[in-house]
Amino acid sequence: MKNRRIVTLSVFLPICAAVALFTLFAQAQQPAVAGKAKADTKGKTGGTPKGINWPSPELPNGPIAFDTGLERGLHLVVTKGLVQPFSMAFLPNGDILITERPGRLRIVHNGVLQPAPITGMPPIQATGLTGLMDIALHPRFAENSLIYFSYNKPATDNSPGGLTLGRGRWNGTSITNFLDLFTAGIGGGGSRILFGRDGMVYISLSAGGDPPSTASMTSQDPGSLQGKVLRLKDDGTVPPDNPFVNRPGARPEVFTIGHRNPLGLALNPVTGDIWECEDGPNGGDEVNILAAGKNYGWPIVSHGRIYSGPNVSINPYKEGMEPPVVYWMPAIAVSGLTFYSGDRYPNWKNNLFVGGMREGEVPRSGHMERLDFNGDWEELHREGVLRDLQQRVRDIRQGPDGLLYVLTAEDQGALLRIDPAPTK
């Protein structure tokens, strides 16, 4: 994180706009390159055009000065060199482990991304939206050095593969003794893991298809793992008090049902509740508070629209299904969320931060959103942050230093550290 000169977003934005106009003109003069911006293009139906091919601009080296509504004089410290980073975990010595979706585990030491990936990871299937995803330290990491991962395991003659919860032991330089704890047997286009205050591991799995497809209804089937959040012991076995244990036709690992694409899990530092965010299609992104055995509605009810335009449901509420705490229309493609519990940004105490990869299906619209709440955890305000960078935000975490760290979901991805204004 070598700092040369400070770039302000007010200066950076006009430059990006000029480059963007030139890029659009150039693209209009020649055929699109297949797969150029795959992450920003989703197929449509009903003759609707596909998404615009418009890759995000390159980030300046930083530091980048910016202001927000409540916190002023902030700076971004930029660490480049990552490829589609998905998640991060902070080691006791201050190093940061970062997963890259193509299947690599990287480390940032003393603010510098080390060139060689960490060894000891298993074979990982990284096609489409699958790959290496979340990372979490065991609550007793200081004693056992265990690190947990969610990843897509390749199918073999002995295993169907699919979304897998695994763990390995950190020896200071590499992962050793890697062990698969639970394999779902189905693919997963995104997954998060979280240790709750009960010591259990919560892991999310995405659903397949959108309505009116039959595949989308798997979210409502407790006998399927698609569109679910699971609850497991730290050894991958099923806790006996899970809500669907001993229920005929249901998987005992299931904790909640009715999710579409859960891409964020966070612990509320005040209540201890687990909050989850999930992607809708073209609208209907949600933040939910998870509770054992509850149904969160997908695809029966939603505030969103499917990609070709029609509403998912005319009525977004139904008895027996939990309404979201927050929703977006149009979608911002939520991914990653965290509560801020530190004191480095005094005006952000207990605020929720949510990553967004693009808004309203428009590229270069990724950003981070800050939300605050009243005493009953009802939304009061939301504020878009880092919009001018035009980067897809994949994950947000609070470090042990009390600072917020952000990962951009780009082929030229970066780790961003938000430094507060200097104290007077």
Short mmCIF file of C-alpha atoms in Angstrom, two decimals:
data_model
loop_
_atom_site.label_atom_id
_atom_site.label_comp_id
_atom_site.label_asym_id
_atom_site.label_seq_id
_atom_site.Cartn_x
_atom_site.Cartn_y
_atom_site.Cartn_z
CA MET A 1 0.00 0.00 0.00
CA LYS A 2 2.55 2.56 -1.09
CA ASN A 3 1.07 6.04 -1.05
CA ARG A 4 2.30 8.49 -3.67
CA ARG A 5 -0.31 11.19 -3.96
CA ILE A 6 -3.90 11.69 -2.93
CA VAL A 7 -6.56 11.44 -5.62
CA THR A 8 -9.96 12.95 -4.89
CA LEU A 9 -13.11 11.35 -6.27
CA SER A 10 -14.21 14.73 -7.62
CA VAL A 11 -11.13 14.74 -9.87
CA PHE A 12 -11.26 11.01 -10.65
CA LEU A 13 -14.92 10.99 -11.82
CA PRO A 14 -14.59 13.40 -14.81
CA ILE A 15 -11.60 11.41 -16.04
CA CYS A 16 -13.61 8.17 -15.79
CA ALA A 17 -16.52 9.78 -17.63
CA ALA A 18 -14.30 10.85 -20.51
CA VAL A 19 -12.75 7.42 -20.76
CA ALA A 20 -16.21 5.84 -20.58
CA LEU A 21 -17.54 7.91 -23.48
CA PHE A 22 -14.53 7.02 -25.59
CA THR A 23 -14.96 3.34 -24.68
CA LEU A 24 -18.62 3.32 -25.66
CA PHE A 25 -17.82 4.99 -28.99
CA ALA A 26 -15.07 2.47 -29.67
CA GLN A 27 -17.31 -0.46 -28.79
CA ALA A 28 -20.00 0.85 -31.10
CA GLN A 29 -17.52 0.68 -33.99
CA GLN A 30 -16.51 -2.96 -33.56
CA PRO A 31 -18.15 -6.26 -32.58
CA ALA A 32 -18.25 -7.23 -28.92
CA VAL A 33 -15.67 -9.70 -27.69
CA ALA A 34 -17.29 -12.84 -26.31
CA GLY A 35 -16.96 -13.13 -22.55
CA LYS A 36 -15.27 -9.73 -22.19
CA ALA A 37 -17.38 -8.64 -19.22
CA LYS A 38 -19.14 -11.86 -18.29
CA ALA A 39 -19.84 -10.75 -14.70
CA ASP A 40 -21.81 -7.73 -15.97
CA THR A 41 -23.98 -9.61 -18.49
CA LYS A 42 -27.04 -11.68 -17.64
CA GLY A 43 -29.17 -13.36 -20.26
CA LYS A 44 -32.65 -12.00 -20.85
CA THR A 45 -35.84 -13.51 -22.17
CA GLY A 46 -38.70 -12.21 -24.26
CA GLY A 47 -36.42 -10.42 -26.73
CA THR A 48 -35.01 -8.02 -24.15
CA PRO A 49 -31.40 -6.99 -24.97
CA LYS A 50 -28.57 -8.42 -22.96
CA GLY A 51 -26.59 -6.25 -20.57
CA ILE A 52 -24.19 -3.57 -21.76
CA ASN A 53 -20.57 -4.62 -22.19
CA TRP A 54 -18.80 -1.83 -20.28
CA PRO A 55 -15.96 -2.95 -17.97
CA SER A 56 -15.22 -0.94 -14.84
CA PRO A 57 -12.41 1.63 -15.06
CA GLU A 58 -9.01 1.01 -13.53
CA LEU A 59 -8.64 2.29 -9.98
CA PRO A 60 -6.04 4.96 -9.26
CA ASN A 61 -3.21 3.88 -7.00
CA GLY A 62 -4.46 6.03 -4.14
CA PRO A 63 -4.82 7.17 -1.54
CA ILE A 64 -8.22 8.45 -2.69
CA ALA A 65 -9.92 11.20 -0.68
CA PHE A 66 -13.70 11.17 -0.32
CA ASP A 67 -16.53 12.34 1.94
CA THR A 68 -19.83 10.85 3.01
CA GLY A 69 -22.91 12.35 4.60
CA LEU A 70 -21.80 11.64 8.17
CA GLU A 71 -18.07 10.92 7.99
CA ARG A 72 -15.82 13.44 6.24
CA GLY A 73 -12.17 13.55 5.26
CA LEU A 74 -11.90 9.82 4.57
CA HIS A 75 -9.19 8.18 2.46
CA LEU A 76 -9.03 4.90 0.55
CA VAL A 77 -5.76 2.99 0.64
CA VAL A 78 -5.64 0.71 -2.41
CA THR A 79 -3.97 -2.70 -2.75
CA LYS A 80 -4.17 -4.03 -6.32
CA GLY A 81 -3.29 -7.35 -7.95
CA LEU A 82 -6.28 -9.50 -6.98
CA VAL A 83 -8.46 -11.44 -9.43
CA GLN A 84 -12.17 -11.63 -8.56
CA PRO A 85 -11.64 -11.61 -4.77
CA PHE A 86 -14.60 -12.96 -2.82
CA SER A 87 -13.90 -12.76 0.92
CA MET A 88 -11.28 -12.03 3.57
CA ALA A 89 -10.26 -12.98 7.10
CA PHE A 90 -7.89 -11.22 9.49
CA LEU A 91 -5.11 -13.17 11.19
CA PRO A 92 -3.97 -12.22 14.71
CA ASN A 93 -0.68 -10.79 13.41
CA GLY A 94 -2.50 -8.32 11.15
CA ASP A 95 -2.13 -10.27 7.90
CA ILE A 96 -5.22 -10.58 5.71
CA LEU A 97 -6.18 -13.82 3.94
CA ILE A 98 -8.21 -13.24 0.77
CA THR A 99 -10.04 -15.81 -1.35
CA GLU A 100 -10.10 -15.40 -5.13
CA ARG A 101 -13.04 -17.04 -6.87
CA PRO A 102 -10.85 -18.69 -9.56
CA GLY A 103 -9.49 -20.90 -6.75
CA ARG A 104 -6.56 -19.14 -5.07
CA LEU A 105 -5.95 -18.10 -1.47
CA ARG A 106 -3.84 -14.93 -1.19
CA ILE A 107 -2.29 -13.04 1.72
CA VAL A 108 -1.64 -9.35 2.35
CA HIS A 109 1.35 -8.90 4.67
CA ASN A 110 2.27 -5.48 6.05
CA GLY A 111 -0.07 -3.90 3.51
CA VAL A 112 1.50 -5.67 0.51
CA LEU A 113 -0.12 -8.45 -1.54
CA GLN A 114 2.30 -11.35 -1.66
CA PRO A 115 2.86 -12.64 -5.20
CA ALA A 116 2.54 -16.38 -4.55
CA PRO A 117 -0.80 -17.97 -3.57
CA ILE A 118 -1.04 -19.86 -0.28
CA THR A 119 -0.49 -23.59 -0.75
CA GLY A 120 -2.50 -26.46 0.71
CA MET A 121 -5.92 -25.74 -0.80
CA PRO A 122 -7.90 -28.60 -2.42
CA PRO A 123 -8.87 -28.86 -6.13
CA ILE A 124 -11.57 -26.25 -6.80
CA GLN A 125 -14.12 -26.08 -9.62
CA ALA A 126 -14.13 -22.50 -10.87
CA THR A 127 -16.51 -22.15 -13.82
CA GLY A 128 -19.18 -19.50 -14.28
CA LEU A 129 -19.98 -18.14 -10.84
CA THR A 130 -18.58 -21.12 -8.93
CA GLY A 131 -15.19 -21.38 -7.27
CA LEU A 132 -13.52 -20.52 -3.97
CA MET A 133 -15.82 -18.30 -1.94
CA ASP A 134 -16.03 -17.53 1.76
CA ILE A 135 -13.47 -17.84 4.54
CA ALA A 136 -13.88 -17.72 8.33
CA LEU A 137 -11.62 -18.34 11.31
CA HIS A 138 -12.82 -20.76 13.97
CA PRO A 139 -13.96 -18.89 17.11
CA ARG A 140 -11.09 -20.60 18.97
CA PHE A 141 -8.56 -19.96 16.23
CA ALA A 142 -5.93 -18.88 18.76
CA GLU A 143 -6.09 -22.43 20.17
CA ASN A 144 -6.69 -24.63 17.11
CA SER A 145 -5.54 -22.55 14.05
CA LEU A 146 -8.57 -23.79 12.05
CA ILE A 147 -9.84 -21.90 9.01
CA TYR A 148 -13.14 -22.69 7.26
CA PHE A 149 -13.91 -22.29 3.55
CA SER A 150 -16.90 -22.60 1.26
CA TYR A 151 -15.97 -23.75 -2.23
CA ASN A 152 -17.15 -25.78 -5.20
CA LYS A 153 -15.70 -29.27 -5.18
CA PRO A 154 -15.18 -31.00 -8.56
CA ALA A 155 -17.21 -34.18 -9.08
CA THR A 156 -15.27 -37.44 -8.96
CA ASP A 157 -16.09 -41.14 -9.20
CA ASN A 158 -16.46 -41.15 -5.41
CA SER A 159 -18.22 -37.82 -4.87
CA PRO A 160 -20.90 -35.78 -6.67
CA GLY A 161 -18.99 -32.65 -5.69
CA GLY A 162 -20.77 -29.32 -5.45
CA LEU A 163 -20.88 -26.68 -2.75
CA THR A 164 -18.62 -27.82 0.09
CA LEU A 165 -17.73 -26.67 3.59
CA GLY A 166 -14.09 -27.49 4.31
CA ARG A 167 -11.49 -26.57 6.86
CA GLY A 168 -7.72 -26.57 7.14
CA ARG A 169 -5.10 -25.71 9.72
CA TRP A 170 -2.98 -22.58 9.34
CA ASN A 171 0.69 -23.18 10.11
CA GLY A 172 1.82 -19.61 9.56
CA THR A 173 2.63 -19.94 5.85
CA SER A 174 0.23 -22.50 4.35
CA ILE A 175 -2.94 -24.55 4.84
CA THR A 176 -2.40 -28.08 6.12
CA ASN A 177 -4.62 -31.09 6.85
CA PHE A 178 -7.47 -29.84 4.67
CA LEU A 179 -10.69 -31.75 5.35
CA ASP A 180 -14.12 -31.62 3.72
CA LEU A 181 -16.76 -31.41 6.44
CA PHE A 182 -19.94 -31.28 4.35
CA THR A 183 -20.64 -31.52 0.61
CA ALA A 184 -24.08 -30.56 -0.65
CA GLY A 185 -23.95 -32.58 -3.88
CA ILE A 186 -25.27 -29.57 -5.82
CA GLY A 187 -23.55 -26.60 -7.40
CA GLY A 188 -23.55 -23.16 -5.89
CA GLY A 189 -23.10 -19.77 -7.56
CA GLY A 190 -22.19 -18.04 -4.32
CA SER A 191 -22.00 -18.97 -0.67
CA ARG A 192 -21.22 -17.40 2.70
CA ILE A 193 -20.28 -18.96 6.03
CA LEU A 194 -20.61 -17.51 9.52
CA PHE A 195 -20.06 -18.69 13.08
CA GLY A 196 -23.01 -17.75 15.25
CA ARG A 197 -22.87 -16.93 18.95
CA ASP A 198 -24.06 -20.51 19.51
CA GLY A 199 -20.77 -21.77 18.04
CA MET A 200 -22.54 -23.30 15.04
CA VAL A 201 -21.53 -22.81 11.40
CA TYR A 202 -24.13 -21.23 9.12
CA ILE A 203 -23.66 -21.71 5.37
CA SER A 204 -25.80 -20.37 2.52
CA LEU A 205 -26.69 -22.11 -0.75
CA SER A 206 -28.21 -20.49 -3.83
CA ALA A 207 -31.35 -21.59 -5.67
CA GLY A 208 -31.59 -22.61 -9.30
CA GLY A 209 -33.76 -20.87 -11.87
CA ASP A 210 -36.27 -18.04 -11.65
CA PRO A 211 -40.07 -18.22 -11.83
CA PRO A 212 -41.98 -19.63 -13.52
CA SER A 213 -39.36 -22.40 -13.77
CA THR A 214 -39.86 -25.56 -11.72
CA ALA A 215 -36.25 -25.30 -10.51
CA SER A 216 -37.00 -22.07 -8.66
CA MET A 217 -39.47 -23.90 -6.39
CA THR A 218 -36.65 -25.93 -4.82
CA SER A 219 -36.18 -22.97 -2.44
CA GLN A 220 -39.54 -23.87 -0.87
CA ASP A 221 -38.74 -27.58 -0.53
CA PRO A 222 -37.10 -28.44 2.83
CA GLY A 223 -35.98 -31.70 1.23
CA SER A 224 -33.69 -29.75 -1.11
CA LEU A 225 -30.59 -27.80 -0.09
CA GLN A 226 -31.04 -25.17 -2.80
CA GLY A 227 -32.08 -21.71 -1.63
CA LYS A 228 -31.34 -22.50 2.01
CA VAL A 229 -29.21 -21.46 4.95
CA LEU A 230 -27.83 -24.52 6.76
CA ARG A 231 -26.74 -24.88 10.38
CA LEU A 232 -23.95 -27.31 11.25
CA LYS A 233 -21.63 -28.12 14.11
CA ASP A 234 -18.01 -27.10 13.64
CA ASP A 235 -17.21 -30.69 12.57
CA GLY A 236 -19.88 -30.62 9.83
CA THR A 237 -22.44 -32.79 11.63
CA VAL A 238 -26.06 -31.83 12.31
CA PRO A 239 -27.04 -30.21 15.63
CA PRO A 240 -29.93 -32.15 17.20
CA ASP A 241 -31.93 -28.94 17.80
CA ASN A 242 -32.08 -27.91 14.12
CA PRO A 243 -35.66 -26.99 13.14
CA PHE A 244 -36.13 -29.72 10.49
CA VAL A 245 -34.54 -32.62 12.38
CA ASN A 246 -36.84 -35.68 12.35
CA ARG A 247 -39.27 -33.99 9.96
CA PRO A 248 -40.24 -36.45 7.17
CA GLY A 249 -38.97 -35.43 3.75
CA ALA A 250 -36.77 -32.62 5.08
CA ARG A 251 -32.99 -32.29 5.23
CA PRO A 252 -31.86 -32.01 8.88
CA GLU A 253 -29.10 -29.52 7.98
CA VAL A 254 -31.65 -26.86 6.95
CA PHE A 255 -32.05 -23.79 9.17
CA THR A 256 -34.14 -21.46 6.94
CA ILE A 257 -35.85 -21.83 3.54
CA GLY A 258 -37.16 -19.60 0.74
CA HIS A 259 -33.93 -17.85 -0.30
CA ARG A 260 -32.82 -17.02 -3.83
CA ASN A 261 -29.11 -16.22 -3.82
CA PRO A 262 -27.80 -15.49 -0.30
CA LEU A 263 -24.51 -13.61 -0.65
CA GLY A 264 -24.05 -12.07 2.76
CA LEU A 265 -24.19 -13.22 6.39
CA ALA A 266 -23.40 -10.99 9.37
CA LEU A 267 -23.85 -11.05 13.12
CA ASN A 268 -25.73 -8.12 14.65
CA PRO A 269 -23.34 -6.97 17.42
CA VAL A 270 -26.19 -5.70 19.59
CA THR A 271 -28.83 -8.43 19.34
CA GLY A 272 -26.72 -11.42 18.28
CA ASP A 273 -29.15 -12.14 15.43
CA ILE A 274 -27.86 -13.37 12.09
CA TRP A 275 -28.64 -11.00 9.23
CA GLU A 276 -28.58 -12.19 5.62
CA CYS A 277 -28.67 -10.43 2.25
CA GLU A 278 -29.66 -12.06 -1.01
CA ASP A 279 -29.93 -11.14 -4.67
CA GLY A 280 -33.30 -10.86 -6.28
CA PRO A 281 -33.46 -10.92 -10.07
CA ASN A 282 -33.98 -7.47 -11.67
CA GLY A 283 -35.15 -6.02 -8.35
CA GLY A 284 -36.07 -7.49 -5.00
CA ASP A 285 -32.67 -7.70 -3.31
CA GLU A 286 -33.30 -8.28 0.41
CA VAL A 287 -31.84 -8.06 3.89
CA ASN A 288 -33.43 -10.55 6.29
CA ILE A 289 -33.10 -11.46 9.97
CA LEU A 290 -32.79 -15.24 10.16
CA ALA A 291 -34.77 -17.33 12.63
CA ALA A 292 -34.94 -21.12 12.92
CA GLY A 293 -37.37 -22.78 10.53
CA LYS A 294 -38.65 -19.57 8.93
CA ASN A 295 -39.61 -19.19 5.27
CA TYR A 296 -38.33 -16.08 3.45
CA GLY A 297 -40.64 -16.36 0.49
CA TRP A 298 -38.68 -17.00 -2.71
CA PRO A 299 -40.12 -17.47 -5.32
CA ILE A 300 -43.67 -17.16 -3.98
CA VAL A 301 -43.31 -13.53 -2.89
CA SER A 302 -40.79 -10.86 -3.82
CA HIS A 303 -40.52 -7.11 -4.33
CA GLY A 304 -38.62 -7.73 -7.56
CA ARG A 305 -39.13 -8.33 -11.24
CA ILE A 306 -37.73 -11.14 -13.34
CA TYR A 307 -35.18 -10.11 -15.96
CA SER A 308 -37.70 -9.84 -18.81
CA GLY A 309 -39.75 -7.33 -16.82
CA PRO A 310 -42.82 -8.92 -15.13
CA ASN A 311 -43.26 -8.84 -11.36
CA VAL A 312 -42.25 -11.97 -9.51
CA SER A 313 -45.44 -11.59 -7.49
CA ILE A 314 -48.16 -8.95 -7.45
CA ASN A 315 -48.37 -9.10 -3.66
CA PRO A 316 -44.93 -9.10 -1.98
CA TYR A 317 -46.32 -10.37 1.34
CA LYS A 318 -47.89 -13.69 2.33
CA GLU A 319 -48.87 -15.10 5.70
CA GLY A 320 -46.29 -17.55 6.97
CA MET A 321 -43.46 -15.93 5.02
CA GLU A 322 -41.03 -13.43 6.53
CA PRO A 323 -40.88 -9.92 5.06
CA PRO A 324 -37.44 -8.41 4.51
CA VAL A 325 -35.99 -5.77 6.82
CA VAL A 326 -34.69 -3.91 3.76
CA TYR A 327 -35.29 -4.36 0.04
CA TRP A 328 -34.12 -2.72 -3.18
CA MET A 329 -36.05 -1.96 -6.35
CA PRO A 330 -34.20 -1.83 -8.69
CA ALA A 331 -31.66 -4.34 -7.45
CA ILE A 332 -28.10 -3.34 -6.55
CA ALA A 333 -26.85 -6.97 -6.78
CA VAL A 334 -26.05 -7.22 -3.07
CA SER A 335 -22.98 -9.16 -2.02
CA GLY A 336 -21.39 -9.11 1.41
CA LEU A 337 -22.57 -7.21 4.47
CA THR A 338 -21.23 -6.26 7.86
CA PHE A 339 -22.19 -4.24 10.91
CA TYR A 340 -19.71 -1.63 12.06
CA SER A 341 -19.05 -1.97 15.79
CA GLY A 342 -15.80 0.00 16.18
CA ASP A 343 -15.01 3.58 17.14
CA ARG A 344 -12.79 4.74 14.25
CA TYR A 345 -15.81 6.25 12.49
CA PRO A 346 -17.95 7.55 15.38
CA ASN A 347 -20.99 8.38 13.23
CA TRP A 348 -21.22 4.86 11.80
CA LYS A 349 -21.59 2.94 15.06
CA ASN A 350 -23.88 -0.11 14.57
CA ASN A 351 -24.61 0.89 10.96
CA LEU A 352 -25.00 -1.86 8.37
CA PHE A 353 -22.82 -1.84 5.25
CA VAL A 354 -23.91 -3.77 2.15
CA GLY A 355 -21.92 -4.33 -1.03
CA GLY A 356 -23.52 -3.76 -4.42
CA MET A 357 -22.17 -4.98 -7.75
CA ARG A 358 -24.45 -3.07 -10.11
CA GLU A 359 -27.69 -1.12 -9.87
CA GLY A 360 -30.64 -1.68 -12.17
CA GLU A 361 -28.66 -4.05 -14.40
CA VAL A 362 -26.36 -1.19 -15.41
CA PRO A 363 -22.58 -1.77 -15.36
CA ARG A 364 -20.21 0.69 -13.64
CA SER A 365 -22.88 1.29 -10.99
CA GLY A 366 -21.38 -0.88 -8.21
CA HIS A 367 -20.99 0.75 -4.82
CA MET A 368 -21.43 0.26 -1.07
CA GLU A 369 -24.54 1.23 0.89
CA ARG A 370 -24.69 2.37 4.51
CA LEU A 371 -27.93 1.87 6.44
CA ASP A 372 -28.89 2.96 9.95
CA PHE A 373 -31.85 1.93 12.09
CA ASN A 374 -34.04 2.95 15.00
CA GLY A 375 -34.15 1.10 18.32
CA ASP A 376 -36.44 -1.54 16.80
CA TRP A 377 -34.03 -2.15 13.89
CA GLU A 378 -36.32 -0.48 11.39
CA GLU A 379 -34.53 1.31 8.57
CA LEU A 380 -34.09 5.09 8.90
CA HIS A 381 -31.58 6.09 6.23
CA ARG A 382 -29.52 4.58 3.43
CA GLU A 383 -26.56 6.21 1.75
CA GLY A 384 -24.64 5.19 -1.36
CA VAL A 385 -20.87 5.27 -0.80
CA LEU A 386 -17.98 4.88 -3.28
CA ARG A 387 -20.25 5.25 -6.31
CA ASP A 388 -17.69 7.39 -8.13
CA LEU A 389 -15.20 4.52 -8.24
CA GLN A 390 -17.59 2.58 -10.52
CA GLN A 391 -16.41 -0.73 -9.04
CA ARG A 392 -18.36 -3.90 -8.19
CA VAL A 393 -18.22 -4.37 -4.41
CA ARG A 394 -18.07 -8.05 -3.40
CA ASP A 395 -17.35 -7.98 0.34
CA ILE A 396 -17.01 -5.64 3.32
CA ARG A 397 -15.40 -6.55 6.63
CA GLN A 398 -14.34 -4.81 9.82
CA GLY A 399 -10.71 -5.45 10.70
CA PRO A 400 -9.30 -5.87 14.21
CA ASP A 401 -7.91 -2.32 13.84
CA GLY A 402 -11.49 -1.00 13.75
CA LEU A 403 -11.27 -0.05 10.07
CA LEU A 404 -13.52 -1.15 7.23
CA TYR A 405 -12.04 -3.14 4.35
CA VAL A 406 -13.71 -3.55 0.94
CA LEU A 407 -13.09 -6.04 -1.90
CA THR A 408 -13.93 -5.19 -5.51
CA ALA A 409 -15.30 -8.01 -7.68
CA GLU A 410 -13.20 -7.29 -10.74
CA ASP A 411 -10.68 -9.16 -12.86
CA GLN A 412 -8.39 -6.33 -11.77
CA GLY A 413 -9.67 -6.55 -8.23
CA ALA A 414 -8.46 -4.61 -5.21
CA LEU A 415 -8.54 -4.44 -1.44
CA LEU A 416 -9.64 -1.02 -0.21
CA ARG A 417 -9.00 0.19 3.34
CA ILE A 418 -11.10 3.12 4.56
CA ASP A 419 -8.96 5.40 6.73
CA PRO A 420 -10.79 7.93 8.92
CA ALA A 421 -10.03 11.63 8.96
CA PRO A 422 -6.95 12.49 11.04
CA THR A 423 -7.78 13.52 14.59
CA LYS A 424 -7.18 17.18 15.35
#
